[in-house]
Short mmCIF file of C-alpha atoms and ligand atoms in Angstrom, two decimals:
data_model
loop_
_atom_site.label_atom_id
_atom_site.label_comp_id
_atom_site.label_asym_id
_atom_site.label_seq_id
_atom_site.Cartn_x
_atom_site.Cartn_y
_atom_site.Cartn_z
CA UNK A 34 10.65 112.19 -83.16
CA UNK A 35 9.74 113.40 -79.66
CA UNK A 36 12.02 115.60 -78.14
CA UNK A 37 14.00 114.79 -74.94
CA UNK A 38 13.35 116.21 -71.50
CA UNK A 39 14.71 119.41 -70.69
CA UNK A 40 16.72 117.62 -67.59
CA UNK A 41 18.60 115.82 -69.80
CA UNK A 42 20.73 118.43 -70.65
CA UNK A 43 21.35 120.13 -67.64
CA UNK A 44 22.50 116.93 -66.54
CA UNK A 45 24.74 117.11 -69.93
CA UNK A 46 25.65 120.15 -68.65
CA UNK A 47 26.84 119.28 -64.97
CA UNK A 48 28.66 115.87 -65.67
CA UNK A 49 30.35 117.91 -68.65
CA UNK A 50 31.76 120.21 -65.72
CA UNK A 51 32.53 117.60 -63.89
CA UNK A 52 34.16 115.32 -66.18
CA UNK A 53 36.18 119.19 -67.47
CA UNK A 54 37.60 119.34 -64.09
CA UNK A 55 38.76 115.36 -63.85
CA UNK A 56 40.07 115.23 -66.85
CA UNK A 57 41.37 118.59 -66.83
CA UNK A 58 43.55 117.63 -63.59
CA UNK A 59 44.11 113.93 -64.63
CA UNK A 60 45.89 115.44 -67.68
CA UNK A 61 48.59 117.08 -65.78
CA UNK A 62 48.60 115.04 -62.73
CA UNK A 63 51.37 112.46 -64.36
CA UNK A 64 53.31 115.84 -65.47
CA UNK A 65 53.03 117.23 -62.09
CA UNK A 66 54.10 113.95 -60.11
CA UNK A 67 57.16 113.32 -62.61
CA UNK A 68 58.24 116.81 -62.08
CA UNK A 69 59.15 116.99 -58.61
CA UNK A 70 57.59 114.34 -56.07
CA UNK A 71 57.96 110.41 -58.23
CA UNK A 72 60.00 108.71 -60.48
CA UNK A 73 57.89 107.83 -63.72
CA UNK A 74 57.21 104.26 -61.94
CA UNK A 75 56.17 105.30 -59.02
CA UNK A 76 53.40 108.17 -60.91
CA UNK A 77 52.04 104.95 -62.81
CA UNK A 78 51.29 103.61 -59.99
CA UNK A 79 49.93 106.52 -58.14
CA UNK A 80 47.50 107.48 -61.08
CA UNK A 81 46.88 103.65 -61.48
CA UNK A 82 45.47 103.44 -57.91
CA UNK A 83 44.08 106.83 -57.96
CA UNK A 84 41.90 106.36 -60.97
CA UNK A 85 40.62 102.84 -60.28
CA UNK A 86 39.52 104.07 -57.12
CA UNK A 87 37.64 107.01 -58.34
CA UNK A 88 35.77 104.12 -60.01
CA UNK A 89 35.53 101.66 -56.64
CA UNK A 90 34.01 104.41 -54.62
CA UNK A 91 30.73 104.66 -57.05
CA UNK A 92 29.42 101.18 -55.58
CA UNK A 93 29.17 103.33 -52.14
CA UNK A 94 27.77 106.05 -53.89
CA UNK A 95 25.35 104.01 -55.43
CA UNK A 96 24.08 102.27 -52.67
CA UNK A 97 23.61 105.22 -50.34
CA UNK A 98 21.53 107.15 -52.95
CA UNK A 99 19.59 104.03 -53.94
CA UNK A 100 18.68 103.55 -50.12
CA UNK A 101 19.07 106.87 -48.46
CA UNK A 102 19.78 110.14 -50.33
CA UNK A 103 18.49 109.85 -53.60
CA UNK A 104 20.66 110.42 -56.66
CA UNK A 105 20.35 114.38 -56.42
CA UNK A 106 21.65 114.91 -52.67
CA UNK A 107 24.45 112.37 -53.65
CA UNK A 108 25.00 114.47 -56.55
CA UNK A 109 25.45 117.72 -54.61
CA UNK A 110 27.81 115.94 -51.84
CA UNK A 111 30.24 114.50 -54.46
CA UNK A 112 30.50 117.74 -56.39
CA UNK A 113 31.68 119.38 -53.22
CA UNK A 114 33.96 116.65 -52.06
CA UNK A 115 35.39 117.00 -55.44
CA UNK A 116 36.21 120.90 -55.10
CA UNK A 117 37.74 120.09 -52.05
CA UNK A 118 39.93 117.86 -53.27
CA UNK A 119 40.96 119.50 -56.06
CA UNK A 120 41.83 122.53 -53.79
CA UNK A 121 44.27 120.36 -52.02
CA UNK A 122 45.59 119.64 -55.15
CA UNK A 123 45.95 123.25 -55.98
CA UNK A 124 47.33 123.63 -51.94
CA UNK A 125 50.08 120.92 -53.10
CA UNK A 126 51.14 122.84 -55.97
CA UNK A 127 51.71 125.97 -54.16
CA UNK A 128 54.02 124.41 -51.71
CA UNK A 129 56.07 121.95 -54.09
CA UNK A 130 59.62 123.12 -54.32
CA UNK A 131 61.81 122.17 -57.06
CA UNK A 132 63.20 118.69 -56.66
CA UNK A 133 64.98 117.52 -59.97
CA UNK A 134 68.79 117.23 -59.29
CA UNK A 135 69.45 118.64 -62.41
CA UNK A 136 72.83 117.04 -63.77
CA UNK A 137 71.08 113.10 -62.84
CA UNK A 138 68.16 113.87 -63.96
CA UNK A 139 66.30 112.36 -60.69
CA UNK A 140 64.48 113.36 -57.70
CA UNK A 141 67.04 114.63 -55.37
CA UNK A 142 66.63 113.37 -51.97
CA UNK A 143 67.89 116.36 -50.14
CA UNK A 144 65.05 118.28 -50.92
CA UNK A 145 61.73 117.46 -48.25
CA UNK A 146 58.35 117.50 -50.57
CA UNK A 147 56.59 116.09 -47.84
CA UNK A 148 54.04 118.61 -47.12
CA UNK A 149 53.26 118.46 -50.79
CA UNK A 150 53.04 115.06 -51.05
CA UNK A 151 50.44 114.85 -48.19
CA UNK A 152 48.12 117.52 -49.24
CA UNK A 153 47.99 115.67 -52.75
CA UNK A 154 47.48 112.56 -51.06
CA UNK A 155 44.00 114.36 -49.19
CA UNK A 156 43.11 115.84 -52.64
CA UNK A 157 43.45 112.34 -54.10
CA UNK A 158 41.03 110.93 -51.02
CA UNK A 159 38.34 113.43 -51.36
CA UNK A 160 38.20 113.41 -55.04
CA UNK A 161 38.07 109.62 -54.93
CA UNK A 162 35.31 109.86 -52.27
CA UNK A 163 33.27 112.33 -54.30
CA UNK A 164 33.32 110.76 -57.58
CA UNK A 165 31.74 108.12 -55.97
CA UNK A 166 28.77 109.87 -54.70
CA UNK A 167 28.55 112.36 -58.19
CA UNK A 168 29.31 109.68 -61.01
CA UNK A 169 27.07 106.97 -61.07
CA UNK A 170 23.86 109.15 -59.87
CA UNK A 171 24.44 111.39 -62.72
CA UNK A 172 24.23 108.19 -65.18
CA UNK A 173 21.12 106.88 -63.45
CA UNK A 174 19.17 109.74 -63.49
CA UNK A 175 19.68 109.91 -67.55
CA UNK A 176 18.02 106.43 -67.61
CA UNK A 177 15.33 107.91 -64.73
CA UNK A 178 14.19 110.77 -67.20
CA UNK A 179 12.84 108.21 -69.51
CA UNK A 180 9.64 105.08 -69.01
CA UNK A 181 11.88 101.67 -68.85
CA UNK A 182 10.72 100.50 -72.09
CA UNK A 183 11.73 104.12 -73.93
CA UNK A 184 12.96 103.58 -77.39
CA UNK A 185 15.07 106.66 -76.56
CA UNK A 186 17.16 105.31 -73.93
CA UNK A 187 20.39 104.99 -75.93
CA UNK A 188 19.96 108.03 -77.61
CA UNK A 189 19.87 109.69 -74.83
CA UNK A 190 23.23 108.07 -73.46
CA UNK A 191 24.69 108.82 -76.71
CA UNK A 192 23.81 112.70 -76.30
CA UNK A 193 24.67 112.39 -72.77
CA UNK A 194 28.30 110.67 -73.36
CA UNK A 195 28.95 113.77 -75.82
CA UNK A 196 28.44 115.96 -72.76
CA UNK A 197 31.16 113.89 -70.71
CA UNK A 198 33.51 114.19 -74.22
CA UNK A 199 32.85 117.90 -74.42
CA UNK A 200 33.75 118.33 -70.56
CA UNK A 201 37.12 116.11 -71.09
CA UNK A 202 37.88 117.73 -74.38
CA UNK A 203 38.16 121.06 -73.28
CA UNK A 204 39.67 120.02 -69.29
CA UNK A 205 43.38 118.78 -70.91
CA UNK A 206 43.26 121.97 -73.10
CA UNK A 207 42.31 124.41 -70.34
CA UNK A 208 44.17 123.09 -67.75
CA UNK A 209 47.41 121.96 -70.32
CA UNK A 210 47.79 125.86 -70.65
CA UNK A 211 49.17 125.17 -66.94
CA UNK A 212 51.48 122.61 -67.40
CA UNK A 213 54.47 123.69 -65.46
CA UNK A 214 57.87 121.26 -65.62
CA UNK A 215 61.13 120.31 -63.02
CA UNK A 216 61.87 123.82 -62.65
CA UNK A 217 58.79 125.59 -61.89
CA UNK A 218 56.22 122.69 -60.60
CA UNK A 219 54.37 125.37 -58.91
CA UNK A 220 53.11 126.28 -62.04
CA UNK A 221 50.85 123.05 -62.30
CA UNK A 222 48.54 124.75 -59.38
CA UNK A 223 46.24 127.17 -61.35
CA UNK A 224 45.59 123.93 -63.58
CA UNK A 225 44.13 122.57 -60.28
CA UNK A 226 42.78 125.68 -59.03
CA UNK A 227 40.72 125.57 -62.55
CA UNK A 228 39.75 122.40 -61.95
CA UNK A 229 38.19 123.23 -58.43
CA UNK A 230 36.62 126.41 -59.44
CA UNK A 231 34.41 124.24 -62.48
CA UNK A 232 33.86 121.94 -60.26
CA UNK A 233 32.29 124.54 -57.63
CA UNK A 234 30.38 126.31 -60.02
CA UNK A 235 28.90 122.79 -61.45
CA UNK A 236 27.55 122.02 -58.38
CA UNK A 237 25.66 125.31 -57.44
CA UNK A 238 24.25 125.31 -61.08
CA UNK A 239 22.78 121.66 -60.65
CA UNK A 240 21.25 122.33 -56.97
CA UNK A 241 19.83 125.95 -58.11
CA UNK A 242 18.35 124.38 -61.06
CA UNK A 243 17.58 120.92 -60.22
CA UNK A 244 13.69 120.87 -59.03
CA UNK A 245 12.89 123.05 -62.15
CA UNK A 246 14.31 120.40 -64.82
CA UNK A 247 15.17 117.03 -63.54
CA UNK A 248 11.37 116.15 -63.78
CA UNK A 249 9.78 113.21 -66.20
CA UNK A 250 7.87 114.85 -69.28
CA UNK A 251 5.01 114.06 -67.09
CA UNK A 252 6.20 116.60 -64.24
CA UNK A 253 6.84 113.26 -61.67
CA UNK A 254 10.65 114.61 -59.62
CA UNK A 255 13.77 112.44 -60.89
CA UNK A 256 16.38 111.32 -58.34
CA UNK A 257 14.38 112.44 -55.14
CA UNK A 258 15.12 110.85 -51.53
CA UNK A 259 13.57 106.84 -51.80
CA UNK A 260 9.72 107.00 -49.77
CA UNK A 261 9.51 105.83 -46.50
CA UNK A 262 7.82 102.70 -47.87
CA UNK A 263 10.58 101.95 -50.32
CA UNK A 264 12.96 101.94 -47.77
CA UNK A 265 10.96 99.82 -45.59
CA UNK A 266 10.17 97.22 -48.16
CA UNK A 267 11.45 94.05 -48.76
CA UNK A 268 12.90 93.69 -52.33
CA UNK A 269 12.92 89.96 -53.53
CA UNK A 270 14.12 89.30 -57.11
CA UNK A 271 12.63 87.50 -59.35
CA UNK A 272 14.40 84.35 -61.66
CA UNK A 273 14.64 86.96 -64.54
CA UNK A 274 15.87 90.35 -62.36
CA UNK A 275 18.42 87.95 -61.11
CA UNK A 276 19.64 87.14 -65.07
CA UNK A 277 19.26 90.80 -66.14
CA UNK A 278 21.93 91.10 -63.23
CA UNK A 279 24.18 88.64 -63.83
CA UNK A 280 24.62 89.82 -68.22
CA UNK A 281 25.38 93.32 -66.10
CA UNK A 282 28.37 91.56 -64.13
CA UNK A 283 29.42 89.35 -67.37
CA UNK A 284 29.93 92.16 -69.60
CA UNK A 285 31.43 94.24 -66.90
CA UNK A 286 34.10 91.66 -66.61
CA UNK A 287 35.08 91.77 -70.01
CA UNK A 288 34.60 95.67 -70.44
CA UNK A 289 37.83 95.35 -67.85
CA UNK A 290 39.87 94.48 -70.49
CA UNK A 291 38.52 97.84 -72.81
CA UNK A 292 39.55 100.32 -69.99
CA UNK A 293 42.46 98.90 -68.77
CA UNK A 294 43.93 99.09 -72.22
CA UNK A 295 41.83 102.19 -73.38
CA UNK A 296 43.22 104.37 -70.17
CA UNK A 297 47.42 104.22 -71.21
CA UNK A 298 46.21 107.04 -72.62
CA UNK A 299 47.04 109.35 -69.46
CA UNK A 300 49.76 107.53 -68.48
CA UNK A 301 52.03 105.05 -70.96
CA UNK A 302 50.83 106.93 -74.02
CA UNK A 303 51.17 110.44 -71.84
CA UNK A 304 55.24 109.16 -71.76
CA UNK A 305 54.90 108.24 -75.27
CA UNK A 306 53.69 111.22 -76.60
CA UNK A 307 55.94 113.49 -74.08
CA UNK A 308 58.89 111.31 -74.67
CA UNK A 309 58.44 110.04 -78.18
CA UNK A 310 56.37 111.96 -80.00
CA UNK A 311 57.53 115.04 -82.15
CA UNK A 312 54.69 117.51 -81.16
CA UNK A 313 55.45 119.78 -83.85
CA UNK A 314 52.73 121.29 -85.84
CA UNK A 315 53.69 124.44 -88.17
CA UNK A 316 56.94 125.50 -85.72
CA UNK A 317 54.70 125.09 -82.29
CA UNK A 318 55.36 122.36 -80.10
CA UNK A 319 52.00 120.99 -78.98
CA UNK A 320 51.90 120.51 -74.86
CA UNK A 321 51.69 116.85 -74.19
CA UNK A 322 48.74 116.81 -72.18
CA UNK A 323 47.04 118.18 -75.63
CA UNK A 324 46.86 115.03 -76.66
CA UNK A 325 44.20 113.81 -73.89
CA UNK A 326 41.98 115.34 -75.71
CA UNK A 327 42.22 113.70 -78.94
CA UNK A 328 39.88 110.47 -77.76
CA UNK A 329 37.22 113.31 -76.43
CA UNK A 330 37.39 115.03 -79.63
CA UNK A 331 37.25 112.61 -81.86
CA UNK A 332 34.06 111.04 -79.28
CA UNK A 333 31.80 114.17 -79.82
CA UNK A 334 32.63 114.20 -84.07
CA UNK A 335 32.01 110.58 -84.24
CA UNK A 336 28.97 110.08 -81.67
CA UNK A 337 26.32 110.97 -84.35
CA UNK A 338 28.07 109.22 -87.06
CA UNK A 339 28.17 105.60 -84.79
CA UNK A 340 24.92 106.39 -84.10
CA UNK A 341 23.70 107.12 -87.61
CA UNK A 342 25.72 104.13 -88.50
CA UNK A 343 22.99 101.91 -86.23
CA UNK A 344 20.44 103.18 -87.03
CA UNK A 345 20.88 102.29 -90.76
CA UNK A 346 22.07 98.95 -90.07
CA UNK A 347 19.04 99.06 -87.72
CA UNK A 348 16.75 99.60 -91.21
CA UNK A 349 18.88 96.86 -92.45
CA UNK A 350 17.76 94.58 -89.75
CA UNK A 351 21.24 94.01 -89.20
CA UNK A 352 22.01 96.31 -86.18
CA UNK A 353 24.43 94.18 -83.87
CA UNK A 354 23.34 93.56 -80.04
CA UNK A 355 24.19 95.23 -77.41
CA UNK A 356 26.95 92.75 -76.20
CA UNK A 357 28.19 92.20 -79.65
CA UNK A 358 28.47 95.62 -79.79
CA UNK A 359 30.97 95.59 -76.56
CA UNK A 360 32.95 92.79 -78.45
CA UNK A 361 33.24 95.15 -81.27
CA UNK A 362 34.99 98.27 -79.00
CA UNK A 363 36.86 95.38 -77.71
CA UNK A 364 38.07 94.48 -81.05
CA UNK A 365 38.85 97.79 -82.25
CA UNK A 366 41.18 98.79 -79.37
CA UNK A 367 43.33 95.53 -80.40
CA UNK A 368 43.43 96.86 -83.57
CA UNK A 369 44.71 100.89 -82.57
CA UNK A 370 47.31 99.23 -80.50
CA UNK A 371 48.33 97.09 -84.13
CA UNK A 372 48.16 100.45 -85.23
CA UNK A 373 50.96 102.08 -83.49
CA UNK A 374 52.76 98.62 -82.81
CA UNK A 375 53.59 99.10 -86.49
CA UNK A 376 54.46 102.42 -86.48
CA UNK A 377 57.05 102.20 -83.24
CA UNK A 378 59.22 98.99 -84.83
CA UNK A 379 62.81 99.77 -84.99
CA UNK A 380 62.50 103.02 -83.27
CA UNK A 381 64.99 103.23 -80.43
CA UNK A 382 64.37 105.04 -76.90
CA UNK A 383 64.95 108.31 -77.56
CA UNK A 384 64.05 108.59 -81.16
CA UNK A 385 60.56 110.61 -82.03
CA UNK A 386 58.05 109.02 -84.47
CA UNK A 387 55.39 111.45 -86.23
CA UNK A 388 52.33 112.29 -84.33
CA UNK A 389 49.76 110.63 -86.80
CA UNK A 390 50.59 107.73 -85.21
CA UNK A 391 49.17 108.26 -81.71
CA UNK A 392 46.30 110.39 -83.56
CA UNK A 393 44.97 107.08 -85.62
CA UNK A 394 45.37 104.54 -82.49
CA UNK A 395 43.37 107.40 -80.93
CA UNK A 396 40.83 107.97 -83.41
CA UNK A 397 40.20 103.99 -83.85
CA UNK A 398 39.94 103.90 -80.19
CA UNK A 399 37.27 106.04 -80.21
CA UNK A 400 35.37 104.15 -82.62
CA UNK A 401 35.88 101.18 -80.20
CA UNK A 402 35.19 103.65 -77.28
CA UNK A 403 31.53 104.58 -78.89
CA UNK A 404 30.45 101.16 -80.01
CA UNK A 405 31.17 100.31 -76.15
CA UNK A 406 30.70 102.47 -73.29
CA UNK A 407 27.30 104.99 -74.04
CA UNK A 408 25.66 101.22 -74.80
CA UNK A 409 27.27 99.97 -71.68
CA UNK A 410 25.48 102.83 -69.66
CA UNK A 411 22.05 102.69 -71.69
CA UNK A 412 22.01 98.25 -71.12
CA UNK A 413 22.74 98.59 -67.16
CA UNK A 414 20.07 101.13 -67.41
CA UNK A 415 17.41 98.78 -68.73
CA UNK A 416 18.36 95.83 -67.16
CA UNK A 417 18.66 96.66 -63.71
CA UNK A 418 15.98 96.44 -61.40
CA UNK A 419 14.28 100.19 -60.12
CA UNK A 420 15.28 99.88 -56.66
CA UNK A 421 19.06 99.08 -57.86
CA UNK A 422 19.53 101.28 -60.48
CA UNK A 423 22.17 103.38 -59.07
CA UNK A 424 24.08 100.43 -57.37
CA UNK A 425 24.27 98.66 -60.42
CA UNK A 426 25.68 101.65 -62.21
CA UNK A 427 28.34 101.60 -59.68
CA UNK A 428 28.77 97.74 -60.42
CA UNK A 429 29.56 98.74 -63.95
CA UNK A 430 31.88 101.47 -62.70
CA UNK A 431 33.53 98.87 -60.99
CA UNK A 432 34.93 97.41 -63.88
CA UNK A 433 36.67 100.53 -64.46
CA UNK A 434 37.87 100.60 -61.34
CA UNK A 435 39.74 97.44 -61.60
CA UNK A 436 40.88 98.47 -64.98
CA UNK A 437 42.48 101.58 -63.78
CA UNK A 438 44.64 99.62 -61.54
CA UNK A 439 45.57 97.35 -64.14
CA UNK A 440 46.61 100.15 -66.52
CA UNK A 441 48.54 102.02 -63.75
CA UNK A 442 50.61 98.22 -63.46
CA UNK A 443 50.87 97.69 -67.29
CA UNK A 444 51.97 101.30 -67.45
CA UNK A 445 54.98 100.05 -65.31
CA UNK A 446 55.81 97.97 -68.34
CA UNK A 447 56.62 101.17 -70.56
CA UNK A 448 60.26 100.71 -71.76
CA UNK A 449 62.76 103.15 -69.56
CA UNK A 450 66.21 101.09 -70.25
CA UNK A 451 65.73 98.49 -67.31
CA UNK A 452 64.74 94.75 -67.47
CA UNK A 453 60.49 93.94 -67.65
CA UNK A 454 58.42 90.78 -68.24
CA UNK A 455 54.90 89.74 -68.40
CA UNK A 456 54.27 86.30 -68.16
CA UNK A 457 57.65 85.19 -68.79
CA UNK A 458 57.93 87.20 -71.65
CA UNK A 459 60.28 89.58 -71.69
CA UNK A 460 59.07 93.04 -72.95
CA UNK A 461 62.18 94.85 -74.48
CA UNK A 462 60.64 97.36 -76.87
CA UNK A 463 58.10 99.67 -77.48
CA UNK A 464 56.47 97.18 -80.14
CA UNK A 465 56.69 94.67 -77.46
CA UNK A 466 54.90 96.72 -74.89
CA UNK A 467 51.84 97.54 -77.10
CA UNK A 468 51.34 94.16 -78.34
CA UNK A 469 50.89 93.15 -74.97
CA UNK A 470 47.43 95.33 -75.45
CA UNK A 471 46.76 93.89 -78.73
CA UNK A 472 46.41 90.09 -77.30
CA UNK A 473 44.91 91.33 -74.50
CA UNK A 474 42.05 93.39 -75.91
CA UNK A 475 41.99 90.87 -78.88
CA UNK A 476 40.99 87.46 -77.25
CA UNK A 477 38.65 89.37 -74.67
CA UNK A 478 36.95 90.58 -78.45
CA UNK A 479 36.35 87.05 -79.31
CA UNK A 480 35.65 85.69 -76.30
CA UNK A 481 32.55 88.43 -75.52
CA UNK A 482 31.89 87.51 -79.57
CA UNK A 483 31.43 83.85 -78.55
CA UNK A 484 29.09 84.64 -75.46
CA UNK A 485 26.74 86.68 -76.96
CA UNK A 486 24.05 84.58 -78.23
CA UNK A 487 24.00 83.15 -74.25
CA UNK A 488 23.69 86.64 -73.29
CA UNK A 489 20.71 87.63 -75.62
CA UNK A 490 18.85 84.66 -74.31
CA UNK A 491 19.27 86.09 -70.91
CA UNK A 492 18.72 89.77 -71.56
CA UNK A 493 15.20 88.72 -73.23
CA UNK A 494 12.13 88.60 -71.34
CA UNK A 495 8.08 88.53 -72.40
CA UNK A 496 7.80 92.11 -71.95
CA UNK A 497 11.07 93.00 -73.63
CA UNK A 498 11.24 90.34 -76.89
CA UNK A 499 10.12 93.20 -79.19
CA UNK A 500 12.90 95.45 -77.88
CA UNK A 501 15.59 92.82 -78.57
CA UNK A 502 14.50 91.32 -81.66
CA UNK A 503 14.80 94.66 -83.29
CA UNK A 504 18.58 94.87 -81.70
CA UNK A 505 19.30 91.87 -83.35
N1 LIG B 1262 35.12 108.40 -70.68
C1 LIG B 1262 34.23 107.81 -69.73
C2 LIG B 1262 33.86 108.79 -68.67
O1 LIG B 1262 34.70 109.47 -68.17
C3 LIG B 1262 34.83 106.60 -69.12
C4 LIG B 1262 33.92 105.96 -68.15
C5 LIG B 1262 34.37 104.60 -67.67
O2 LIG B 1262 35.57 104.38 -67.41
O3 LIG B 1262 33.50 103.72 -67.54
O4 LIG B 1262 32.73 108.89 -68.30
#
């Protein structure tokens, strides 16, 4: 099998900084909030808005590099807006005083947070405003290393997504070493300082590096400034561009309903495991934030499994299409959340179940996770026209974006002793709450299911018929 370019893994390298120092923060960030600035329903929401728009900002990002910058300027810019922000963050955490009244148990009002409060909130901004410029150029490049038509395309997601696992396994577990609590929040700021300094060094790496190795295998520059005469030209779509657009949008719709359940996992299942979990392995209490990792973990043991997995069905001639495959991750998320929905009935607030629980809805989300999002990345790469490619990355990002929100509001739903509904039904337990998850994810599985063979037809083209015959 021919070997894959060199640039492909010093972009594996960078976005696996990169995703380090988001995930790294993102893990304590709920911790940090709850601890001296929000009550646990006002931190959902926070995080909810914060990490959907982290995901709105890549359509921006997109579009500049596609028309102006190139992906490797944008690159550069985001990584640096990111440091910044994350320095703020650290800045917050070294002025946060104390705030817990300690015999209610809430944020006393006496005590003024609000300098810390507004140097998070200008962390938050430039790390939302940098993501967008760093995270969908990263993912269009991978595609850029490659000829459309190469048969290595999703391999080289897959290897690629390992690199963003690797990055967000070892974030939580760096920067959970800092986790501080209500009486010493200041404590949270070397988790953030971490996070900047990756971040920093990421950056330099990629722009010392970058004219060496993000080259084709036939020496042509990857993710350079657009030519004068692309700018200037005209770019009309043709009937089939315009289809290869629209599956993008479709499936990004319905990969909504993956993230929106898939990301509790900083927030609701963050409470859950901080709240509800017994942490205990051998005598040592686990940090909570530990268990952000688990998804990442389990992503970079099972990557070459899944893909193993394809490829023999592949042989079989039985290897499911790339939007089946989305209904799949779709399905199996409905079925972690059945997971744990069994394993939390009867338990009352307060009470801790055993940890296996959260670690099997995690590992079958990963499964989900893998059939889903590295196909996601390599599809939008294939389908979408040159000229677009990094806009319509940040079209699929959008559908995270959206989802983050949503997950921030379902969070809101988490039990905490006072009155909550969804629809008109009331949600008064724990089993409640996650089979709100299981319906959701569920019918979204079997909807997507049902589209697919309208989706095939549209994906398919003269040039590409060979290519998705042997996906079917
Ligand atoms: N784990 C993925 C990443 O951080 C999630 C991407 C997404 O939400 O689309 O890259």
């Amino acid at each position: 099998m021919e070997r894959h370019p060199k640039g492909l893994y010093l972009l594996f390298a960078t976005e696996m900084a990169e995703r380090f120092s988001y995930y790294g923060m993102r893990a304590v960030f709920t911790l940090y909030m709850v601890a001296a600035l929000f009550t646990m329903e006002g931190a959902s929401e926070v995080y909810g808005y914060y990490t959907g728009l982290v995901y709105l900002t890549p359509l921006l990002g997109g579009w500049v590099a596609d028309r102006y910058w190139g992906n490797r300027r944008s690159i550069i810019v985001g990584g640096l807006l990111m440091a910044l922000g994350q320095g703020l963050l650290f800045l917050s955490a070294c002025v946060v005083r104390p705030a817990i009244h300690e015999a209610e148990g809430a944020i006393d009002p006496a005590v003024d947070n609000g300098m810390a409060v507004a140097l998070m909130v200008g962390g938050l901004f430039f790390l939302v405003l940098g993501n967008g410029f760093f995270k969908p150029n990263i993912a269009t490049m991978v595609g850029r290393l490659y000829r459309p038509d190469d048969k290595r395309k999703d391999a080289a997601f897959t290897i690629f997504y390992m690199g963003v696992n690797v990055g967000a396994t070892l974030g939580p577990l760096v920067c959970g070493v800092f986790e501080g609590d209500w009486m010493n929040p200041t404590r949270f700021r070397w988790a953030f300082l971490c996070a900047a300094v990756v971040m920093l060094v990421a950056t330099g790496v990629f722009a010392w590096l970058k004219n060496r190795y993000i080259v084709t295998h036939e020496g042509v520059p990857v993710g350079t400034e657009p030519t004068h005469h692309e700018k200037a030209a005209k770019h009309q779509l043709s009937a089939k561009e315009k289809q290869h657009i629209a599956v993008v949008f479709i499936i990004a719709v319905f990969v909504v309903f993956f993230w929106a359940a898939y990301e509790q996992a900083g927030v609701s299942l963050t409470y859950f495991a901080d709240q509800q979990t017994d942490r205990h392995i051998f005598g040592w209490e686990m940090p909570t934030s530990y268990f952000q990792s688990f998804p990442a973990v389990f992503v970079v043991l099972l990557a070459p499994v899944m893909s193993l997995l394809w490829d023999v069905l592949g042989r079989w001639g039985h290897e499911p299409s790339s939007p089946m495959k989305q209904a799949m991750g779709l399905g199996l998320l409905s079925l972690g959340y059945l997971f744990i929905a069994q394993g939390v009935k009867d338990v009352e607030p307060g009470m801790k179940v055993s940890m296996w629980w959260l670690t099997g809805l995690y590992f079958i989300h990963t499964l989900g996770e893998l059939s889903l999002s590295p196909i996601g990345l390599s599809l939008v790469s294939k389908l979408s026209p040159k000229h677009l490619a990094s806009l319509m990355m940040g079209v699929w990002f959008l559908s995270s974006a959206v989802s983050n929100m949503l997950a921030g509001q379902l969070a809101t739903l988490y039990p905490d002793g006072s009155p909550k509904s969804l629809l008109g039904f009331s949600i008064d337990s724990l089993e409640d709450f996650f089979m709100v998850f299981v319906v959701m994810s569920g019918v979204a599985a079997v909807a997507l299911a049902c589209m697919t063979p309208v989706l095939k037809r549209m994906m398919r083209d003269e040039r590409e018929k060979k290519e998705v015959k042997s996906e079917e």
